[in-house]
mmCIF file of C-alpha atoms in Angstrom:
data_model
loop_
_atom_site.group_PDB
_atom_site.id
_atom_site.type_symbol
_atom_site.label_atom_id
_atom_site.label_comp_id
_atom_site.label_asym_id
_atom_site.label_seq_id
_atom_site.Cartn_x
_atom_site.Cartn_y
_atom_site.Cartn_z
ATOM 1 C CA UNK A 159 1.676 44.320 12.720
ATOM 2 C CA UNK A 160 1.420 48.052 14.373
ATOM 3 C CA UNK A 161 1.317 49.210 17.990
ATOM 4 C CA UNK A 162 -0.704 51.324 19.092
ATOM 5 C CA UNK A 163 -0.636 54.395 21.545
ATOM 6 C CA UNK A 164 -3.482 57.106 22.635
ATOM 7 C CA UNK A 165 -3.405 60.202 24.314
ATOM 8 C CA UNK A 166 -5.884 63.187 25.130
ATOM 9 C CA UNK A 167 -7.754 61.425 27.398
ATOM 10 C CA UNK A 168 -8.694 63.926 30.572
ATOM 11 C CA UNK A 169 -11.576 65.122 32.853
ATOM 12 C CA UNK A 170 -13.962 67.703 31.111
ATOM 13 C CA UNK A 171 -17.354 69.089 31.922
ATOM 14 C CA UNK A 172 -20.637 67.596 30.390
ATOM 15 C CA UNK A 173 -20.769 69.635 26.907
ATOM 16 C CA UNK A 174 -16.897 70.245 26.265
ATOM 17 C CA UNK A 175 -15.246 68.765 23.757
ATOM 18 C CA UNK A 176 -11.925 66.453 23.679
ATOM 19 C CA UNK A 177 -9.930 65.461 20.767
ATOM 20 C CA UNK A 178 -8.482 62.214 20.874
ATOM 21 C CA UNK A 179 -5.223 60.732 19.201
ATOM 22 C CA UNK A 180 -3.791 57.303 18.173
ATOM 23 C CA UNK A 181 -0.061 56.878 17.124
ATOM 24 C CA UNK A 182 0.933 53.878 15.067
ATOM 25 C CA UNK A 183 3.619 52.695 14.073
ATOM 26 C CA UNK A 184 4.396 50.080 11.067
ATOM 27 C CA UNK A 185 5.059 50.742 7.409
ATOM 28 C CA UNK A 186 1.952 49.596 6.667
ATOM 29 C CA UNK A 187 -0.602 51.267 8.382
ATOM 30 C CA UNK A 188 -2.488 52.176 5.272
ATOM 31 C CA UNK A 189 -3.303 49.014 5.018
ATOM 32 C CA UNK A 190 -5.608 48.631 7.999
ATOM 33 C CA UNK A 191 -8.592 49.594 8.847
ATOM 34 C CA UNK A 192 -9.164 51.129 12.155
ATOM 35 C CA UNK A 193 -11.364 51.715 15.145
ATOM 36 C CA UNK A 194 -12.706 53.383 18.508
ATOM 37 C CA UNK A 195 -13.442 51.864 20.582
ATOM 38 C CA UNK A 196 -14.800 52.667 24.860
ATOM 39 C CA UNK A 197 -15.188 50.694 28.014
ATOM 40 C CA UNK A 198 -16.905 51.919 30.722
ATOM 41 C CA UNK A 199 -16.728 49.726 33.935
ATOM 42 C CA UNK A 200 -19.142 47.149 34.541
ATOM 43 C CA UNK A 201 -19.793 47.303 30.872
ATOM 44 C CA UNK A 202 -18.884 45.621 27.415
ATOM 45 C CA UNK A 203 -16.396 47.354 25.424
ATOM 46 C CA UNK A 204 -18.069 48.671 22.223
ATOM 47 C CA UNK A 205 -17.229 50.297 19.109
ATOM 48 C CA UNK A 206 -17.062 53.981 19.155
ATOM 49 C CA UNK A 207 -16.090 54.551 15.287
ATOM 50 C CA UNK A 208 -14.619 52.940 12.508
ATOM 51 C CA UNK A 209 -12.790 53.934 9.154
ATOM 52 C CA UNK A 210 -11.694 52.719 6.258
ATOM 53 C CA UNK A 211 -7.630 52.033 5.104
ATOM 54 C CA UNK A 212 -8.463 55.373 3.073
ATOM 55 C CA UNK A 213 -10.424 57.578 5.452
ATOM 56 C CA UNK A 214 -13.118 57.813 2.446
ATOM 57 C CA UNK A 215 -15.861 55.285 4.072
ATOM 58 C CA UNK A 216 -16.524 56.112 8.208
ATOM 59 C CA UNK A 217 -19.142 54.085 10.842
ATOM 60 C CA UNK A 218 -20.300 55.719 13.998
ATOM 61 C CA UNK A 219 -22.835 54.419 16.391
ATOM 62 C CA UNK A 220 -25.941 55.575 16.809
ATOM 63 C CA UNK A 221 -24.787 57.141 20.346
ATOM 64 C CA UNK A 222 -22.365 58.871 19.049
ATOM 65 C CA UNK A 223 -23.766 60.275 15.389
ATOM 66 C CA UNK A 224 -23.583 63.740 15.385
ATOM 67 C CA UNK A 225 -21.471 64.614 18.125
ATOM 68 C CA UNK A 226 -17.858 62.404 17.601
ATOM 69 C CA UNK A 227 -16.261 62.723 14.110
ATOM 70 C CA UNK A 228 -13.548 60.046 13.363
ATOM 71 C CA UNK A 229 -10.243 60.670 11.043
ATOM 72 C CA UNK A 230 -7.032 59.564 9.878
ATOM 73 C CA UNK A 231 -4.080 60.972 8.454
ATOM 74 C CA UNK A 232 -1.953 57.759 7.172
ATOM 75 C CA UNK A 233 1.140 60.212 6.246
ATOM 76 C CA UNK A 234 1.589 60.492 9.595
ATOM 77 C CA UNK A 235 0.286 57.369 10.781
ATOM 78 C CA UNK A 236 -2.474 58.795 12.903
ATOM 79 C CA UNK A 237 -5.897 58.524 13.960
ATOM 80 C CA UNK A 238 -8.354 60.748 15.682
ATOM 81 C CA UNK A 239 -11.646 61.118 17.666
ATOM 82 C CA UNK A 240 -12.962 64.783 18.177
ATOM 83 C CA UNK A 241 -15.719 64.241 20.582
ATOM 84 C CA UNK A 242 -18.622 67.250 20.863
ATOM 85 C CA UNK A 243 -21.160 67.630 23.375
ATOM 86 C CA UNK A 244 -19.784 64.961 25.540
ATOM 87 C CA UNK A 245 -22.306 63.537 27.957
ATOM 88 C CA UNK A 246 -21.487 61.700 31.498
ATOM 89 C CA UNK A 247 -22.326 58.438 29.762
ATOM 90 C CA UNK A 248 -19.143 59.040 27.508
ATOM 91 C CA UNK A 249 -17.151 57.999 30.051
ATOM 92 C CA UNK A 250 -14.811 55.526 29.418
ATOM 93 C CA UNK A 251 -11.296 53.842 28.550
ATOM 94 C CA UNK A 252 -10.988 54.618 25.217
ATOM 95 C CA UNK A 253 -9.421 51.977 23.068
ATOM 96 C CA UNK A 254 -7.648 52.557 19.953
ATOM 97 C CA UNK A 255 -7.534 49.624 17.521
ATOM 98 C CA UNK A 256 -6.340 47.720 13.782
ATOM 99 C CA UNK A 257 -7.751 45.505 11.825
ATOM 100 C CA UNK A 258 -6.267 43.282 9.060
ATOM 101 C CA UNK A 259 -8.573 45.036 6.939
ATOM 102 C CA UNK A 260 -8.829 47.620 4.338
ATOM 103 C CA UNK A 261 -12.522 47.639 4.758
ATOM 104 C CA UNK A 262 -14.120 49.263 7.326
ATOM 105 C CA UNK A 263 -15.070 46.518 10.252
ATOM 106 C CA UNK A 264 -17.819 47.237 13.030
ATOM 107 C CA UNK A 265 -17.264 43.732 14.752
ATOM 108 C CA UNK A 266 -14.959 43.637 18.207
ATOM 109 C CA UNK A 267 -13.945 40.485 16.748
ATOM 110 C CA UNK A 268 -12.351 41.483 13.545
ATOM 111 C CA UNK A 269 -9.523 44.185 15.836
ATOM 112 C CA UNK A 270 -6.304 42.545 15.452
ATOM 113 C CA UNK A 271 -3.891 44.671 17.815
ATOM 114 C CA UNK A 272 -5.080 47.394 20.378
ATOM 115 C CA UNK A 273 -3.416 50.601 22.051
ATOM 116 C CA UNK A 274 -3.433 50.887 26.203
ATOM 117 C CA UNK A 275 -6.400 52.860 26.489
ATOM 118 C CA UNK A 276 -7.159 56.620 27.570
ATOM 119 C CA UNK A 277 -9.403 57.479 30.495
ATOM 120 C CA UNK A 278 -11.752 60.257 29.594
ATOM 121 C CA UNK A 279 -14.237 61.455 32.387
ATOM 122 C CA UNK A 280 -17.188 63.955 31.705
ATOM 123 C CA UNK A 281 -18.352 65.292 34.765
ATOM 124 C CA UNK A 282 -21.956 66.595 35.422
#
């Protein structure tokens, strides 16, 4: 089991960039695989990004491709969303999440344990 904590969230203009962080903790984290994940209100909360327990296999959605790059560094037990040429429909609560995994998982459903969120707002 790990737990989970963002930051970086914040308000930036449509085209900025915003790096986002995820502290776990656990002796295992290695072990997992992990995700992105955003909610925007009214909406479903869908994956953002995914890795592998290595780092060496990555998922992004097609919104997303090109512009957010996903990493993780498991000697310090972090993961990491740099997010280009953010758009206003990036905004969201972004969700940082495990799975019991080593593989790299795409469905909401496979997320064991999830961090608090961080707001992120890209004005127009």
């Amino acid at each position: 089991q790990v737990q989970l904590v963002e930051s970086g969230g914040g308000l930036v203009q449509a085209g900025g960039s915003l790096r986002l962080s995820c502290a776990a903790s656990g002796r295992t984290f290695s072990s997992y695989g992990m995700g992105w994940f955003r909610q925007a209100p009214g909406k479903e909360r869908e994956l953002v990004a995914a890795v592998n327990w290595s780092g060496s296999s990555k998922y992004y959605v097609d919104f997303v491709k090109g512009r957010f790059t996903m990493s993780r560094d498991n000697a310090k037990n972090t993961v990491n969303l740099q997010m280009n040429s953010l758009k206003p429909e990036d905004t969201a609560v972004y969700y940082c999440a495990a799975a019991r995994s080593y593989a790299v998982r795409i469905g909401i459903d496979e997320y064991d344990y999830w961090g608090q969120g961080t707001q992120v707002t890209v004005s127009s």
